[in-house]
Short mmCIF file of C-alpha atoms and ligand atoms in Angstrom, two decimals:
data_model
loop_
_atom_site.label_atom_id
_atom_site.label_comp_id
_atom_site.label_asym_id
_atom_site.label_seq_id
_atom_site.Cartn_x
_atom_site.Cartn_y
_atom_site.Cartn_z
CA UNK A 1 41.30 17.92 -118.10
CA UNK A 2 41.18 21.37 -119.82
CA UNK A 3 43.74 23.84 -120.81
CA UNK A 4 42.79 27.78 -121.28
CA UNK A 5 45.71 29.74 -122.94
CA UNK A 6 44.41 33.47 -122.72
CA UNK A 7 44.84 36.10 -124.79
CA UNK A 8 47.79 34.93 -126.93
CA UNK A 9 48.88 36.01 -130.36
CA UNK A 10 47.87 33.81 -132.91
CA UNK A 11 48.04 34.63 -136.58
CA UNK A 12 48.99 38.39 -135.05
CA UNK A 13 45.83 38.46 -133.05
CA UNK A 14 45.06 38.14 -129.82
CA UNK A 15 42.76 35.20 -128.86
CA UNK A 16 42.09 32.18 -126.45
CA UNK A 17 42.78 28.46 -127.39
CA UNK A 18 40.42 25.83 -125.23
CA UNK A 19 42.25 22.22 -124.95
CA UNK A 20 39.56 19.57 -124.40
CA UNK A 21 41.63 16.53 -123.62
CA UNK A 22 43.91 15.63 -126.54
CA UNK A 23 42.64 17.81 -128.72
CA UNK A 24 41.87 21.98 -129.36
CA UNK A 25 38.15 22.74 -128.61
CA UNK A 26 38.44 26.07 -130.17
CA UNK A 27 39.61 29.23 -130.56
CA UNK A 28 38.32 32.46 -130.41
CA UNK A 29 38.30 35.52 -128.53
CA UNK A 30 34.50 34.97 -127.52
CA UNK A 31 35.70 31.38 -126.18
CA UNK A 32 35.41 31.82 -122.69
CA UNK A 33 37.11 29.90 -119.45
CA UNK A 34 35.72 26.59 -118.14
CA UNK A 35 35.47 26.46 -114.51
CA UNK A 36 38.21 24.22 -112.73
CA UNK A 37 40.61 24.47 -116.32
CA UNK A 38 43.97 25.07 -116.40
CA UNK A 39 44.65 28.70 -116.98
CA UNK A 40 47.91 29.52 -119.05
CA UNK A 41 48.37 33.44 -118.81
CA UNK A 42 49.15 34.15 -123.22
CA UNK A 43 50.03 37.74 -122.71
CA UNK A 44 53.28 38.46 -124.46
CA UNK A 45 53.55 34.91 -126.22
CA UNK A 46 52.47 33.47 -129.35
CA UNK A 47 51.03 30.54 -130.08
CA UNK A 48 52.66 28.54 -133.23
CA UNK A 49 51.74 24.37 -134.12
CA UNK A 50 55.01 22.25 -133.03
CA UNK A 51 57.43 20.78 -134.88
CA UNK A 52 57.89 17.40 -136.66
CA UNK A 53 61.22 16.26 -136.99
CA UNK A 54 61.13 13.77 -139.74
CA UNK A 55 63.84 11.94 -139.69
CA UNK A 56 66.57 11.37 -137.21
CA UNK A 57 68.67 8.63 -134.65
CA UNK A 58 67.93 10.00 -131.32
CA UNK A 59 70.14 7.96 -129.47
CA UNK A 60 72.96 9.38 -131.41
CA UNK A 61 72.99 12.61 -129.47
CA UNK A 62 75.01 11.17 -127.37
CA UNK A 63 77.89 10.99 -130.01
CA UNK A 64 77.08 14.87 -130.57
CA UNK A 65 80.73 16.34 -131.75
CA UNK A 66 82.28 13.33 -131.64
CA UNK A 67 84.57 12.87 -135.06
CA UNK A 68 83.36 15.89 -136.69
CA UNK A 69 84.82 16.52 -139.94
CA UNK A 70 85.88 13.70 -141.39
CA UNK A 71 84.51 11.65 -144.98
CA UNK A 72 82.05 9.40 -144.19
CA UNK A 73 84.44 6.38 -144.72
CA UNK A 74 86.53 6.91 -142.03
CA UNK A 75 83.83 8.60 -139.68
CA UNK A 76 81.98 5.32 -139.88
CA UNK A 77 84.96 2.66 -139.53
CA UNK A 78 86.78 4.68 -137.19
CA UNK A 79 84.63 6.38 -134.79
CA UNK A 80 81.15 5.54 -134.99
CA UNK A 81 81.05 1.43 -135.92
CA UNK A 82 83.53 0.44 -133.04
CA UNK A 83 81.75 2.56 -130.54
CA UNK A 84 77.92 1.72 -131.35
CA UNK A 85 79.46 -1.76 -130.72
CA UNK A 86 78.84 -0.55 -127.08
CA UNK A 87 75.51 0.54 -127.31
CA UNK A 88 72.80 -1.24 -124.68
CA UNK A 89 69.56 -0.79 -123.34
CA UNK A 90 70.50 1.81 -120.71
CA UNK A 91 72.90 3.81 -122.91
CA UNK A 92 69.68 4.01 -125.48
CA UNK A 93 67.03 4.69 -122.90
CA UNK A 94 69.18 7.94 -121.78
CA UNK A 95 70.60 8.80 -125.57
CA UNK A 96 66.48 9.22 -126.43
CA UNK A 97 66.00 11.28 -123.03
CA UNK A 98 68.72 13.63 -123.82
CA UNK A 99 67.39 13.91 -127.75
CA UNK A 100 64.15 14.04 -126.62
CA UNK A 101 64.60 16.81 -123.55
CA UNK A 102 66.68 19.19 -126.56
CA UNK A 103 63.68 18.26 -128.65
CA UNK A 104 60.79 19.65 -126.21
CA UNK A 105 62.97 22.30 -125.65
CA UNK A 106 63.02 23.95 -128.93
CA UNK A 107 59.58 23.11 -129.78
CA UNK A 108 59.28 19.68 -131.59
CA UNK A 109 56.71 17.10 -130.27
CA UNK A 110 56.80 14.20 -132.61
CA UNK A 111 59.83 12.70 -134.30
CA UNK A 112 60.83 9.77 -136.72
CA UNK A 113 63.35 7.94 -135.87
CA UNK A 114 65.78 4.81 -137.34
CA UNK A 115 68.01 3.08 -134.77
CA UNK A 116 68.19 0.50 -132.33
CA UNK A 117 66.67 -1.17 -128.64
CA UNK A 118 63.50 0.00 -129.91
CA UNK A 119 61.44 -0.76 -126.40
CA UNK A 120 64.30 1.16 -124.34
CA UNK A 121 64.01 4.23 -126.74
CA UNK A 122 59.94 3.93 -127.27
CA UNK A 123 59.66 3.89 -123.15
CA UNK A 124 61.96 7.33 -123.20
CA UNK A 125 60.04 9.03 -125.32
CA UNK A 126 56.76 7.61 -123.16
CA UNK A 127 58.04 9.17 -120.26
CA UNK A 128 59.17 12.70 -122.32
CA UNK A 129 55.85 12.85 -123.02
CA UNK A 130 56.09 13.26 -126.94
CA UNK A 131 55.50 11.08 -129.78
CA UNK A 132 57.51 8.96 -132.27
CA UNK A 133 57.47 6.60 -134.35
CA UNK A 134 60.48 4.79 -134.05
CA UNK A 135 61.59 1.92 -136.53
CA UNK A 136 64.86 -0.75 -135.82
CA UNK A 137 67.52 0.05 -138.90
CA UNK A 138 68.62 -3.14 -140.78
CA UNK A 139 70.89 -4.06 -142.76
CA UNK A 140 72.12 -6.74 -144.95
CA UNK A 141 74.91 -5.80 -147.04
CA UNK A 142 73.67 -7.62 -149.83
CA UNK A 143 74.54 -10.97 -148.62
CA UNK A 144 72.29 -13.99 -148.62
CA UNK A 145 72.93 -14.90 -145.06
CA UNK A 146 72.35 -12.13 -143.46
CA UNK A 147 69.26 -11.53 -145.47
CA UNK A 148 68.41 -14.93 -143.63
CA UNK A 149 69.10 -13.49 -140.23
CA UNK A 150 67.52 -10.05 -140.74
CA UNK A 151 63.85 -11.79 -141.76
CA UNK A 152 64.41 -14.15 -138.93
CA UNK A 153 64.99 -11.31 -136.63
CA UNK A 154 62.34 -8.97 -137.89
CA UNK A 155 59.45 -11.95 -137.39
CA UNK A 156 60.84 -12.47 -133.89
CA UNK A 157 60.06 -8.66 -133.41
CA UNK A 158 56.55 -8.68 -134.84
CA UNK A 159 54.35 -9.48 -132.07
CA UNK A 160 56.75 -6.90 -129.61
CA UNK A 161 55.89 -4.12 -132.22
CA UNK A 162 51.72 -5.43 -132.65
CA UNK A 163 51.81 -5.40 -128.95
CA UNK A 164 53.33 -2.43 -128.48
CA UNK A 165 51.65 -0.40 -131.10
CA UNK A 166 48.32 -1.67 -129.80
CA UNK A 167 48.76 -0.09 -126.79
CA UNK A 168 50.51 3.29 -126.94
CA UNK A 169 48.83 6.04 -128.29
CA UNK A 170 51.58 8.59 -128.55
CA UNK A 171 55.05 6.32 -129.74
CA UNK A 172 54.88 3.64 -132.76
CA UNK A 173 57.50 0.78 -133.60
CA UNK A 174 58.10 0.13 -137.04
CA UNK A 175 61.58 -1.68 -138.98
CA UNK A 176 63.38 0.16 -141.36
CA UNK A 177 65.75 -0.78 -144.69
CA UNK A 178 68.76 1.31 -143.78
CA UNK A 179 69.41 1.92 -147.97
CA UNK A 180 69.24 0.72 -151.53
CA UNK A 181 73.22 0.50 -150.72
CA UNK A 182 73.49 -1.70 -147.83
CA UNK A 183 70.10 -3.69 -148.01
CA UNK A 184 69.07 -6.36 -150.99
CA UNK A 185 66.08 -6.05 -153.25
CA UNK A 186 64.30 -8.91 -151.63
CA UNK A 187 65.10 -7.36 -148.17
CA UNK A 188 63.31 -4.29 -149.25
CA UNK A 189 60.55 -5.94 -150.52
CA UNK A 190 60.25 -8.49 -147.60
CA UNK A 191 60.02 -5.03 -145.46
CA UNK A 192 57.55 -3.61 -147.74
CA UNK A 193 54.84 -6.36 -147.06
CA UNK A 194 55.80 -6.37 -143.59
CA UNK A 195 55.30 -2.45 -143.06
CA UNK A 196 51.86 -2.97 -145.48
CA UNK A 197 50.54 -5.96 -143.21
CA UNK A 198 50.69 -3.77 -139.53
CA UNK A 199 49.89 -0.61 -141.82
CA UNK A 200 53.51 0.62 -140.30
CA UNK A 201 55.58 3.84 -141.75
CA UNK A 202 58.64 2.92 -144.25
CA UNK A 203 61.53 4.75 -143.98
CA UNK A 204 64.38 4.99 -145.42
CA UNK A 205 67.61 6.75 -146.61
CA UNK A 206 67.04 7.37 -150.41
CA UNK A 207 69.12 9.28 -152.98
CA UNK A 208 71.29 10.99 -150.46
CA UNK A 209 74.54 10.95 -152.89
CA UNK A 210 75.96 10.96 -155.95
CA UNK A 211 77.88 8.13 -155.13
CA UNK A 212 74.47 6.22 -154.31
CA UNK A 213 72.69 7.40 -157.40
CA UNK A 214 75.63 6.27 -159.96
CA UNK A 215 76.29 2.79 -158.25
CA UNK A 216 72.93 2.02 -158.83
CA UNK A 217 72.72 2.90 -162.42
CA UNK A 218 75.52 0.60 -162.44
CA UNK A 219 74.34 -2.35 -160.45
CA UNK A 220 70.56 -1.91 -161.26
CA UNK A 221 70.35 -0.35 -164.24
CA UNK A 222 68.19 2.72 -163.15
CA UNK A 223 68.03 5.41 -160.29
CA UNK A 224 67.06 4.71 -156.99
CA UNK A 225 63.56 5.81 -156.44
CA UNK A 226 62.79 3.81 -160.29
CA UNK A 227 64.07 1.09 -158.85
CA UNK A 228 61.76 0.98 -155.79
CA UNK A 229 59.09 1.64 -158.06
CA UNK A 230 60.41 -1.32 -160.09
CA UNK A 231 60.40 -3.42 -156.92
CA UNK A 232 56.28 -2.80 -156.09
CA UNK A 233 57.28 -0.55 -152.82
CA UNK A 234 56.13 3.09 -153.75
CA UNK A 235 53.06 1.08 -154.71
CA UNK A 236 52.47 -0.62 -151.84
CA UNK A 237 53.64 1.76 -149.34
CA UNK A 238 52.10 4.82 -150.84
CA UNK A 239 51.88 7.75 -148.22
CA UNK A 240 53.28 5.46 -145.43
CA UNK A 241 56.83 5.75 -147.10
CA UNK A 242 59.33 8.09 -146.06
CA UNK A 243 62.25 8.84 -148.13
CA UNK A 244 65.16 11.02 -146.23
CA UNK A 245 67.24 13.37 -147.83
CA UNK A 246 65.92 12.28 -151.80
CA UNK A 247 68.67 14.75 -153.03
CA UNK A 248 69.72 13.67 -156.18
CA UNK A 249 66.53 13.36 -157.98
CA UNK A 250 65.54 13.08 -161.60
CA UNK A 251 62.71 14.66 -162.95
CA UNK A 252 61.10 11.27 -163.56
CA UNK A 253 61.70 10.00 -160.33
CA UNK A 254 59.75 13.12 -158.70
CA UNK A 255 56.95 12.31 -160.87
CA UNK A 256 57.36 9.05 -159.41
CA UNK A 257 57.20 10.39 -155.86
CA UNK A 258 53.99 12.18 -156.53
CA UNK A 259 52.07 9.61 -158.02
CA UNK A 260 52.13 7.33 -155.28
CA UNK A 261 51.83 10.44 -152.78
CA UNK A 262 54.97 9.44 -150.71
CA UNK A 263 56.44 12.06 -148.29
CA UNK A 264 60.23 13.10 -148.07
CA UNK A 265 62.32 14.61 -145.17
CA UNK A 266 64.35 16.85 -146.39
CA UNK A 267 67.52 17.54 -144.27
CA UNK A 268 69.37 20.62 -144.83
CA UNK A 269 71.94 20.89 -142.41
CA UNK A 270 73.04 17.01 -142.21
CA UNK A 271 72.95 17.36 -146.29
CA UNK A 272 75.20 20.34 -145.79
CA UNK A 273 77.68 19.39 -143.57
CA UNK A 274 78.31 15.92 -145.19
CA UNK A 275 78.67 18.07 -148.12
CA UNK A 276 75.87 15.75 -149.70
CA UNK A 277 74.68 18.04 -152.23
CA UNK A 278 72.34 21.58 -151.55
CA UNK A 279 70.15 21.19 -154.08
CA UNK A 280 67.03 20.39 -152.78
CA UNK A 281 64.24 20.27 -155.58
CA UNK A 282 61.35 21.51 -153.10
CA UNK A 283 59.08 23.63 -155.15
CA UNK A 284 59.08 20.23 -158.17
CA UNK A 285 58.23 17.87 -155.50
CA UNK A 286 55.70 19.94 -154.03
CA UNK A 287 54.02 20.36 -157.29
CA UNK A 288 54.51 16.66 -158.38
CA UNK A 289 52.51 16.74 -154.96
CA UNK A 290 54.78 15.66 -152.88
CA UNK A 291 54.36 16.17 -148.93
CA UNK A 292 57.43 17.36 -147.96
CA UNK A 293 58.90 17.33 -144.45
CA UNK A 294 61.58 18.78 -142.34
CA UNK A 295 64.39 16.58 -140.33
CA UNK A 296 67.68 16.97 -138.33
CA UNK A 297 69.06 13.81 -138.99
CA UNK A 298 71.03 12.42 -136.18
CA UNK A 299 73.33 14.55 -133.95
CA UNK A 300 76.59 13.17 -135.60
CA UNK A 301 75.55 14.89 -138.72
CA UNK A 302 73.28 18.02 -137.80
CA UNK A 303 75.38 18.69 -134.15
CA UNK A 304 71.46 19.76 -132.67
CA UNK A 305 67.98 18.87 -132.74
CA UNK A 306 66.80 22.74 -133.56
CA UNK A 307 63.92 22.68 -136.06
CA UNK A 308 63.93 26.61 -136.08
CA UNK A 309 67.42 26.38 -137.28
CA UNK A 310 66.38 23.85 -139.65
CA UNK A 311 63.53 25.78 -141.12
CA UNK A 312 65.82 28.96 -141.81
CA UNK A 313 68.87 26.73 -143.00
CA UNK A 314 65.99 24.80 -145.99
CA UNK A 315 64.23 28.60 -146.49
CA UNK A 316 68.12 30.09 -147.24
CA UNK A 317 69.18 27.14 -149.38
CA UNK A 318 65.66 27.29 -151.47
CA UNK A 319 66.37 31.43 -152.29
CA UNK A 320 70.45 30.46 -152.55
CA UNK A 321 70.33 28.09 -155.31
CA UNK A 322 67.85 29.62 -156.91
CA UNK A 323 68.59 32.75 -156.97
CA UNK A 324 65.05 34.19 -156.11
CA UNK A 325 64.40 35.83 -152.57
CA UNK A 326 60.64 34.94 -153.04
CA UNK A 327 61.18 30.99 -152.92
CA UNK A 328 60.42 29.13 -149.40
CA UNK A 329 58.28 32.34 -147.90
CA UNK A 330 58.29 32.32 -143.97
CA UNK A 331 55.16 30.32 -143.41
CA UNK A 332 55.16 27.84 -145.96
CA UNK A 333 58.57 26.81 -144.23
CA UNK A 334 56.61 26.69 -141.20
CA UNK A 335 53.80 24.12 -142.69
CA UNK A 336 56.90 22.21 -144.05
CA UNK A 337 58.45 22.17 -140.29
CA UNK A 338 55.05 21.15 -138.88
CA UNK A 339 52.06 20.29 -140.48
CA UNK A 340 53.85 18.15 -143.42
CA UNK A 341 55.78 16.42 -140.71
CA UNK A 342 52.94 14.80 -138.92
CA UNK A 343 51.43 13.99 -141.95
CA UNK A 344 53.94 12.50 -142.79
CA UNK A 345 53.90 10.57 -139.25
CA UNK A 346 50.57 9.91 -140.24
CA UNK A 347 49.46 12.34 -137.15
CA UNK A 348 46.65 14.97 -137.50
CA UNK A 349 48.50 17.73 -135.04
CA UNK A 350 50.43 20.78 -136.55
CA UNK A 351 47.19 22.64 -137.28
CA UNK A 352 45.69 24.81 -134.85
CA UNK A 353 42.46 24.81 -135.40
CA UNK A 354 39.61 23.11 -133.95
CA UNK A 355 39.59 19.33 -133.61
CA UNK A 356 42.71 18.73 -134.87
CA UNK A 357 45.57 17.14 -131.84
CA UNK A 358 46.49 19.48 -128.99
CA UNK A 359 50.09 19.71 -130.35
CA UNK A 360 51.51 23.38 -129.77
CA UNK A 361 54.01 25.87 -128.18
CA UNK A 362 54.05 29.58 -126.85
CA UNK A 363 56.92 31.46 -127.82
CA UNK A 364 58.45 34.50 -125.82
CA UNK A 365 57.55 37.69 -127.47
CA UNK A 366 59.94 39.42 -124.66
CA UNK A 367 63.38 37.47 -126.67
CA UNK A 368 65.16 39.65 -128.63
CA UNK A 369 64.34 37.59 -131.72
CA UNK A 370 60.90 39.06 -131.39
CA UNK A 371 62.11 42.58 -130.60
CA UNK A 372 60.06 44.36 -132.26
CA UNK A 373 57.11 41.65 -133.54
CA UNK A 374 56.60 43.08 -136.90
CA UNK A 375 55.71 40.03 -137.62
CA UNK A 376 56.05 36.84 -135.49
CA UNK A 377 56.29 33.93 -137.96
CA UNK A 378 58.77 36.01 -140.12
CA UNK A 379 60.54 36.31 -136.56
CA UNK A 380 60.09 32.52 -135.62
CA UNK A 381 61.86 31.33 -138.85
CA UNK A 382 64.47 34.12 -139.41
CA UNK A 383 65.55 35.73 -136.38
CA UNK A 384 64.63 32.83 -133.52
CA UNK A 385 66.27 29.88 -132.25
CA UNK A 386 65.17 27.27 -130.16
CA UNK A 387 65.49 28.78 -127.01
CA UNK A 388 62.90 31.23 -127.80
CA UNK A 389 60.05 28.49 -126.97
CA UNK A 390 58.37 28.83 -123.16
CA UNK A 391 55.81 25.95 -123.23
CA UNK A 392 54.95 23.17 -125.04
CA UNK A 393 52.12 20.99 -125.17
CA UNK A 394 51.86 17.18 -126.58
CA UNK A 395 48.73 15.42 -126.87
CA UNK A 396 46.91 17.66 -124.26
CA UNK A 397 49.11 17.49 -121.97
CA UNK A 398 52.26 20.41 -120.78
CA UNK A 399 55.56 19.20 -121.28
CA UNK A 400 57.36 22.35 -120.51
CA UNK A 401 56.34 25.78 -118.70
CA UNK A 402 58.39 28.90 -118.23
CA UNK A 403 61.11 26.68 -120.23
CA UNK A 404 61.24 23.84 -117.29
CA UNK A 405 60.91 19.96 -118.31
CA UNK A 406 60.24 17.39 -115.48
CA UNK A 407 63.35 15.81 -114.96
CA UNK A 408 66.07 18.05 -116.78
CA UNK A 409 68.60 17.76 -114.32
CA UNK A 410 68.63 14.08 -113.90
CA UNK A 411 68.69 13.02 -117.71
CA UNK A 412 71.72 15.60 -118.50
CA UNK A 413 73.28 13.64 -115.47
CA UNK A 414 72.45 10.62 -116.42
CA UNK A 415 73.10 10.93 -120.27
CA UNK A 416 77.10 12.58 -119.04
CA UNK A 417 77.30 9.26 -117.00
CA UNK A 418 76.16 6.59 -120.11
CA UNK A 419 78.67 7.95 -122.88
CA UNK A 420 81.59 7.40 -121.02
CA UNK A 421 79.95 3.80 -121.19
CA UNK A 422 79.52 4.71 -124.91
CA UNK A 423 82.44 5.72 -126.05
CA UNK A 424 85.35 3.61 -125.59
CA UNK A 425 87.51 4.09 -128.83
CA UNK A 426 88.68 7.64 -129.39
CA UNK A 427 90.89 8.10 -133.10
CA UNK A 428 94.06 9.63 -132.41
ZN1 ZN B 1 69.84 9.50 -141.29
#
């Protein structure tokens, strides 16, 4: 099966973009139409790479507004914890939908995620037609049984994610640590040669505080990415590890980073709103050579799944807290929204150019954010949102035209229906 987008604006010219299959057979205005392809008319769109939201809990959309404003404490004991008690298969399946319908949406076709029910949430993101890589969240708390339970647990689940990785091209299971602060050294390493032995992505919460940077001075002696280093895991996980938020950095640990080329996903607005910290050392860890990626972070924390929002919310903070308008240009936010994210998925899409993944989107020249196209990435990252996207295309294959997704309608029904399942206990 072929795709033809003709005469679309790419790089502000106008051009044609084959699709052979999964992948972009080129691009060029000589290129010409292949009989029996697909045609997509490109006049008044432009054609931009997707996005890769790095890190995320999809099935947490469905807990979108729910105990806003509130320190993390109480937002965990009081409204999350009790509630997530709830959580089952079905609840999961149609959580992912809904995350994964306001994904294609605004333009993102590949995510990483950390929660739970991993088969339920890999099958909805099979049938959204995007990729993932989705990893089960453990925890620990530091205790010696658990630590038991957790390694029992995880080998039951290693021929369901050899299985299933084996045979699904576009979604990959993986397990996660949930953080230095909740899971044991042993635990972390015990994941380590897990992830290393299925060649599986490590992710993990890292260096999102303060609060977790100064209680591990305390209990280990040293900051939390020298401590992984201490443990063997940047080592042996390399560029398969990905660290979200790694706020509160040293300068040692983001020569510690770069050495052993691991990727980060930074999260501006979730960092923001949990009043986390702002200062995001992008331009070190890019020159330490750091890949670094853009995420959401769950709806509880980020309210939305909008990567354009994302990318102008990480561009603002880079000139804001540095005081220099020419940090985070337009379309090196872009590569960090796209291209870094897949490699850090360990996906070759978010190029377009030939041979690499058939991973893009057409945006709407015709919405007012691109009123008048002086230029359209400076228009994607400041002036846009997500509703600006028309199609989108994952893996060779279109996942929404003229802003319609297969099955809209049924998932926003269905995901109404499975949070009053959900959520039980509502905080005075
Ligand atoms: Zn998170």
């Amino acid at each position: 099966m072929s795709i033809y987008i003709k005469n679309v604006l790419l790089d502000e010219k106008t051009t044609n973009i084959l699709i052979h299959g999964n992948k972009i057979a080129g691009i060029g205005i000589d290129i010409e139409q292949p009989t029996g392809a697909n045609v997509i008319d490109g006049q008044g769109k432009a054609a931009f790479p997707t996005f890769a939201n790095s890190h995320g809990h999809a099935a947490m959309s469905l807990f979108r507004g729910f105990g806003d404003d509130h320190n993390l404490g109480d937002w965990l004991n009081q409204w999350i914890w009790p509630n997530e008690r709830n959580l089952d298969p079905e609840i999961i399946y149609w959580g992912v939908r809904l995350a994964c319908l306001e994904m294609i949406k605004s333009g993102t076709t590949a995510f990483a995620d950390m929660y739970f029910f991993l088969p339920d949430a890999a099958k909805a993101v099979e049938e959204s037609g995007i990729r993932a890589i989705l990893s089960h969240s453990f925890v620990d708390l530091h205790n010696p049984d658990m630590a038991k339970s957790v390694r029992k647990e995880v080998e039951g689940m290693e021929s369901i994610i050899c299985d299933w990785n084996s045979s699904h091209e576009r979604t990959k299971l993986s397990i996660a640590p949930h953080a230095i602060y909740t899971v044991s050294n042993e635990t972390l390493k015990f994941f380590a040669e897990f992830c290393t032995r299925h060649n599986l992505i490590y992710h993990i919460h890292m260096s999102e505080t303060l609060t977790e940077v100064e209680n591990s001075l305390k209990e280990n002696g040293c900051r939390p990415y020298e401590l992984m280093e201490r443990l063997g895991i940047l080592e042996q996980t390399g560029s398969r590890f990905i660290g979200a938020h790694s706020l509160h950095l040293s300068p040692e640990e983001i020569g510690l980073i770069g050495k052993y080329h691991c990727n980060v996903a930074h999260n501006p607005n979730s960092n923001l709103k949990l009043a986390s910290g702002h200062q995001f050392f992008y331009n070190e860890l890019r020159d330490a050579g750091v890949n670094v990626a853009l995420g959401t972070d769950g709806c509880s924390s980020s309210n939305n799944l909008d990567m354009i929002e994302a990318a102008k919310v990480m561009s603002l903070l880079q000139k804001g807290w540095r005081q220099d308008p020419l940090s985070m240009p337009a379309p090196e936010t872009l590569k960090v929204a796209t291209r870094n994210g897949f490699t850090a998925m360990g996906i070759d899409a978010g190029e377009l150019s030939e041979g690499h993944l058939a991973d893009l989107m057409l945006v709407d020249l015709n919405n007012i954010a691109f009123v008048p196209n002086n230029n359209s990435t400076s228009n994607l990252i400041y002036a846009a949102h997500g509703d600006c996207v028309d199609t989108v295309i994952c893996n060779g294959n279109i996942v929404m035209q003229g802003r319609k997704v297969a099955e809209e309608e049924n998932v926003i029904r269905e995901a109404q229906r499975v949070v009053k399942k959900l959520i039980t206990v509502r905080p005075a």
